[in-house]
Coordinates of C-alpha atoms in Angstrom, one line a residue:
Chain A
X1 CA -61.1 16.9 103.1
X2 CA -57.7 16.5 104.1
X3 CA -55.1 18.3 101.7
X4 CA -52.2 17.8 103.1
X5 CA -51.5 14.3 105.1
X6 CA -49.0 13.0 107.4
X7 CA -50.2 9.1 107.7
X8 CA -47.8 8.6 110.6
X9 CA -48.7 10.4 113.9
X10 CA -45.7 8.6 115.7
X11 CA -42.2 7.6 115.0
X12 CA -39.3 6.7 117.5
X13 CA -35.9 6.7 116.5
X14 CA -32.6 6.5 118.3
X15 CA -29.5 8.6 119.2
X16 CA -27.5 9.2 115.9
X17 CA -30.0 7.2 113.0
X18 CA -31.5 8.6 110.4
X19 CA -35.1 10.3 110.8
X20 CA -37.6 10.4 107.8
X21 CA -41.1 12.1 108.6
X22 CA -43.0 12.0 105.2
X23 CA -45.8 13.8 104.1
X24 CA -48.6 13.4 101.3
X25 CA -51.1 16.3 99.3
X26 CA -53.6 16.2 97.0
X27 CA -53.7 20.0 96.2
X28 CA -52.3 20.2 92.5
X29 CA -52.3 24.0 93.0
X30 CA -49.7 23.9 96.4
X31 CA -45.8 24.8 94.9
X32 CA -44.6 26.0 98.2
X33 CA -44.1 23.2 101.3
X34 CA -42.7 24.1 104.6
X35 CA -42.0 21.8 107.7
X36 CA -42.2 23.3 111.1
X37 CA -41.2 21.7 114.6
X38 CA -43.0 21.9 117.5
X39 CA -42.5 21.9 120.9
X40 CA -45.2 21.2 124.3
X41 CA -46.6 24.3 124.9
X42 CA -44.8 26.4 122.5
X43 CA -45.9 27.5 118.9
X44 CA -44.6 26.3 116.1
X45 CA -41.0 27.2 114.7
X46 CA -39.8 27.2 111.1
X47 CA -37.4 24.5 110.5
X48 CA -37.3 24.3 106.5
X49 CA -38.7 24.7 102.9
X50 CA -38.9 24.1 99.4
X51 CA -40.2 25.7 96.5
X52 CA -41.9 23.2 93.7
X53 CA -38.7 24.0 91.1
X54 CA -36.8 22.0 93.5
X55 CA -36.6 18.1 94.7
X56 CA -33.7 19.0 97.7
X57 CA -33.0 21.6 100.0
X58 CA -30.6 20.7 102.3
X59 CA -29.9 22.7 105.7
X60 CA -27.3 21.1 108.2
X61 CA -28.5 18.0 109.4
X62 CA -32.0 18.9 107.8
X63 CA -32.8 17.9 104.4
X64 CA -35.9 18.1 102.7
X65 CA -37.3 15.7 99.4
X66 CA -39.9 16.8 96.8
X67 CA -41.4 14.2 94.7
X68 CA -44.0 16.5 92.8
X69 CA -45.1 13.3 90.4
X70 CA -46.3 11.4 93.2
X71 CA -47.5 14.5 95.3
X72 CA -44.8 13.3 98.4
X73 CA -42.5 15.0 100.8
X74 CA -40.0 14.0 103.3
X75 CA -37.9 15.4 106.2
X76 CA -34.7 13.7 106.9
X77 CA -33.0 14.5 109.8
X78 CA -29.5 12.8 109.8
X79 CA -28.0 12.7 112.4
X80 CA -31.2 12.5 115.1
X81 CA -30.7 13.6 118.3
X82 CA -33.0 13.6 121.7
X83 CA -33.2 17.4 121.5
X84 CA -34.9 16.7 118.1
X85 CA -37.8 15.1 119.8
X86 CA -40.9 17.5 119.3
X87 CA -44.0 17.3 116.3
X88 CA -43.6 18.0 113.4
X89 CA -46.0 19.7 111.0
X90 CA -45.8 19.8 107.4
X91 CA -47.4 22.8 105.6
X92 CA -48.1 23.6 102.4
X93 CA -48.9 26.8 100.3
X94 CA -49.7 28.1 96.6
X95 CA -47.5 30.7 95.1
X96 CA -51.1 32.3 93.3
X97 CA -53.5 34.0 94.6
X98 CA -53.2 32.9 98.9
X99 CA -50.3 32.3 99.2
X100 CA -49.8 33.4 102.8
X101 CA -52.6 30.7 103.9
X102 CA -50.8 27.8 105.3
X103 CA -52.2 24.3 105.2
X104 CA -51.2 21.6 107.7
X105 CA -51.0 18.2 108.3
X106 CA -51.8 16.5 111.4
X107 CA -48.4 16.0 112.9
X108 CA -46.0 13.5 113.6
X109 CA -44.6 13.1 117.4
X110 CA -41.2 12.1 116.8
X111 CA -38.6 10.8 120.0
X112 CA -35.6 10.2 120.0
X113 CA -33.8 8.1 122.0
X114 CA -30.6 8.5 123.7
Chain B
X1 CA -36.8 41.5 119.7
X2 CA -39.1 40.0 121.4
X3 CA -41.1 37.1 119.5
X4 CA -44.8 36.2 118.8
X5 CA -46.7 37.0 122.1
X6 CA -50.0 35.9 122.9
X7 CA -52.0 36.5 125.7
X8 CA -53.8 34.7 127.7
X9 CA -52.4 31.6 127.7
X10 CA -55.0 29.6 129.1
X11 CA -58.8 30.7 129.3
X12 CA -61.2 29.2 130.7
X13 CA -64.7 29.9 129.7
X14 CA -68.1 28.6 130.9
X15 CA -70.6 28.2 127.7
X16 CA -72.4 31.3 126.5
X17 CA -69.5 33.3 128.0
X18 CA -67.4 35.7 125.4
X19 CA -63.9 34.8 124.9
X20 CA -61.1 37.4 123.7
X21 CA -57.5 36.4 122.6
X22 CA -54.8 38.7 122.1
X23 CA -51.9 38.4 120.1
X24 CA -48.9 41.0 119.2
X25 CA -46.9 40.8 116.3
X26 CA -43.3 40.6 116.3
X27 CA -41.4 44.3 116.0
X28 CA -41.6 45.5 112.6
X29 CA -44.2 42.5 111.4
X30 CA -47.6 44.3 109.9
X31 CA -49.1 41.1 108.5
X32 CA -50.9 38.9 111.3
X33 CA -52.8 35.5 110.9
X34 CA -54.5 33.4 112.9
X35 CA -55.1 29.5 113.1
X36 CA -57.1 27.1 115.3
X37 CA -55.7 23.8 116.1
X38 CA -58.6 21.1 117.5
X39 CA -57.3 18.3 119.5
X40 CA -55.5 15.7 117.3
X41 CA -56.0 18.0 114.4
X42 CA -53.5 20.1 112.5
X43 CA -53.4 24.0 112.3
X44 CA -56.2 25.5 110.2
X45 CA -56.2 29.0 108.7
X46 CA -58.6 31.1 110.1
X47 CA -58.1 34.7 109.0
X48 CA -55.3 37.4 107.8
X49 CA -55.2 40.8 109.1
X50 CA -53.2 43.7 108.1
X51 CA -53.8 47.2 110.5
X52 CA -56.8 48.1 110.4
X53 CA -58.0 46.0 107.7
X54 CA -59.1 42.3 107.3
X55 CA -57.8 40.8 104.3
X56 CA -58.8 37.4 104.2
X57 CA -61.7 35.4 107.0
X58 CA -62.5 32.4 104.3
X59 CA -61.5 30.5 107.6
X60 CA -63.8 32.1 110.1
X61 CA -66.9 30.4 111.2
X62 CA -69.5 32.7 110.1
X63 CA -71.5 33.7 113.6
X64 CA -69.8 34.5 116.7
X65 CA -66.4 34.9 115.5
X66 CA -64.8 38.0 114.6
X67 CA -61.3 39.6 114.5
X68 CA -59.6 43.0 114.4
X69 CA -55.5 44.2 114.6
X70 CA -56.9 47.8 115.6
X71 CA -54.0 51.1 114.2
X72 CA -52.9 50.9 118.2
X73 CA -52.5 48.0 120.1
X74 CA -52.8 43.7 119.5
X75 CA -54.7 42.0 117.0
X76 CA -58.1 40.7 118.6
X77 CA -59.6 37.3 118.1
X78 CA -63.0 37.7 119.2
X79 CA -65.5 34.6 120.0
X80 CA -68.8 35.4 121.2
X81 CA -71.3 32.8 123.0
X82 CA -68.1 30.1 123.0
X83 CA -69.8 26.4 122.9
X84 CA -67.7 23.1 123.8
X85 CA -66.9 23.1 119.9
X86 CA -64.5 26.0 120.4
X87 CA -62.2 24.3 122.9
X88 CA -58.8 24.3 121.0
X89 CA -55.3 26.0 120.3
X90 CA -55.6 29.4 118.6
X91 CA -52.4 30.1 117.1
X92 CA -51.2 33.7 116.3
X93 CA -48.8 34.1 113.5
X94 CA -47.3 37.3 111.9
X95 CA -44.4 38.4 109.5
X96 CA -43.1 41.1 107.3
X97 CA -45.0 40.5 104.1
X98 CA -46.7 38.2 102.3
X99 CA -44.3 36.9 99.8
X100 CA -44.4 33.5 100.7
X101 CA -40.5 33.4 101.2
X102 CA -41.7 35.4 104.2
X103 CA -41.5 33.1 106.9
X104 CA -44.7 33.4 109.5
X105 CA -43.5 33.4 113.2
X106 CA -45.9 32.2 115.8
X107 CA -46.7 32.8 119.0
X108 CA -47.3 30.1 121.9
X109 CA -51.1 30.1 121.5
X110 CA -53.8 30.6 123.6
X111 CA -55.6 27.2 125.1
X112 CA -59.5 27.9 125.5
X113 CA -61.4 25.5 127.3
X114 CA -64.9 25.5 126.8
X115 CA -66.5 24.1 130.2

C-alpha cells in the first residue's frame, strides 16, 4: 500500500529548462510534504517544504505546488542545471499524532544535460 | 559541526551472521530515526529513539530486529540472524525536536549485503 507515489522514476531535462518532478498521496491525514535530493552514495538532503495551508513555497530556483483537492505535488526547478542531477524523494508527514515519521516515495532520477 | 555519521558503510554479512549499524547524531540533535531503503524502493520508517528510550518501532520487523541510542555513545541498529531479505540501505536520521518544522538530517547510510 503505497501512500505516497512518484509515477515517474526518470526524467531528463536540459541545461537552463524547466524541471517538474510530481508526486501523488492517498493519505487524507498527511498536511506536511517535504522533497529531499539525493545524491550516489550520500543520504538524503532537505531541499524544500510545504505545510497543507499553503499551495506555493518558493525558494530560489526551487518552487514547490500543492494541489490538496486532487492529493498532488510538484517540484519545479527553474532554471535546471547538471549539478541538479540526483533523485529526488518526495516525503510526506501528518501534523497529529506522528508527525516525525516520514513517508516516501520511490524516487525520481532526474539528469540534466549540459 | 560535523553532520549525520554512520558507520560502517558497507557490511557484508554471510546468513545467520548478526549485523550491527551505528549511527551518531549531529551535535546538539537528541531525537534519532531510522529508515530502510530496499532496492528500487523508497525510504521506510523504521523506528524513533530518543536517549535511552524508544519512542516509536511501529516500523520494526518484529524478530531479530532491535534498536538502542544508549545515555553514552551512537544509536544501535541491531539485526540478529540477517537473511537475504535484509540486504538494503539503512538510513540514520536525527534532529533537534520533533516539531515537524524540524528538519531531519541524515546520514550516508550503511549498505548491508546479505550473502
Amino acid at each position: 500500500d503505497q501512500q505516497v507515489k512518484q509515477n515517474s522514476p526518470s526524467l531528463s531535462v536540459q541545461e537552463g529548462r524547466i524541471s517538474i518532478l510530481n508526486c501523488d498521496y492517498t493519505n487524507s491525514m498527511f498536511d506536511y510534504f517535504l522533497w529531499y535530493k539525493k545524491y550516489p552514495a550520500e543520504g538524503p538532503t532537505f531541499l524544500i517544504s510545504i505545510s497543507s495551508i499553503k499551495d506555493k513555497n518558493e525558494d530560489g530556483r526551487f518552487t514547490v505546488f500543492l494541489n490538496k483537492s486532487a492529493k498532488h505535488l510538484s517540484l519545479h526547478i527553474v532554471p535546471s542545471q547538471p549539478g541538479d542531477s540526483a533523485v529526488y524523494f518526495c516525503a510526506a508527514a501528518s501534523r497529529g499524532g506522528s508527525n516525525y515519521k516520514l513517508t516516501f516515495g520511490k524516487g525520481t532520477l532526474l539528469t540534466v544535460n549540459p | 559541526n560535523a553532520g549525520v555519521m554512520q558507520n560502517p558503510r558497507h557490511l557484508v554479512r554471510r546468513r545467520g551472521q548478526e549485523a550491527r549499524l551505528r549511527c551518531s547524531p549531529m551535535k546538539g540533535h537528541s531525537h534519532v530515526y531510522w529508515y530502510r531503503q530496499l532496492p528500487e524502493e523508497g525510504l521506510k520508517f523504521m523506528v524513533y529513539l530518543q536517549k535511552e528510550n524508544i519512542i516509536d518501532e511501529s516500523g520494526m520487523p518484529k524478530e531479530r530486529f532491535s534498536a538502542e541510542f544508549p545515555k553514552e555513545g551512537p544509536s544501535i541498529l541491531r539485526i540478529q540472524q540477517v537473511v537475504r531479505g535484509d540486504s538494503a540501505a539503512y538510513f540514520c536520521a536525527s534532529s533537534p525536536g520533533t516539531r515537524i518544522s524540524n528538519e531531519q538530517f541524515f546520514g550516508p547510510g550503511t549498505r548491508l549485503t546479505v550473502l
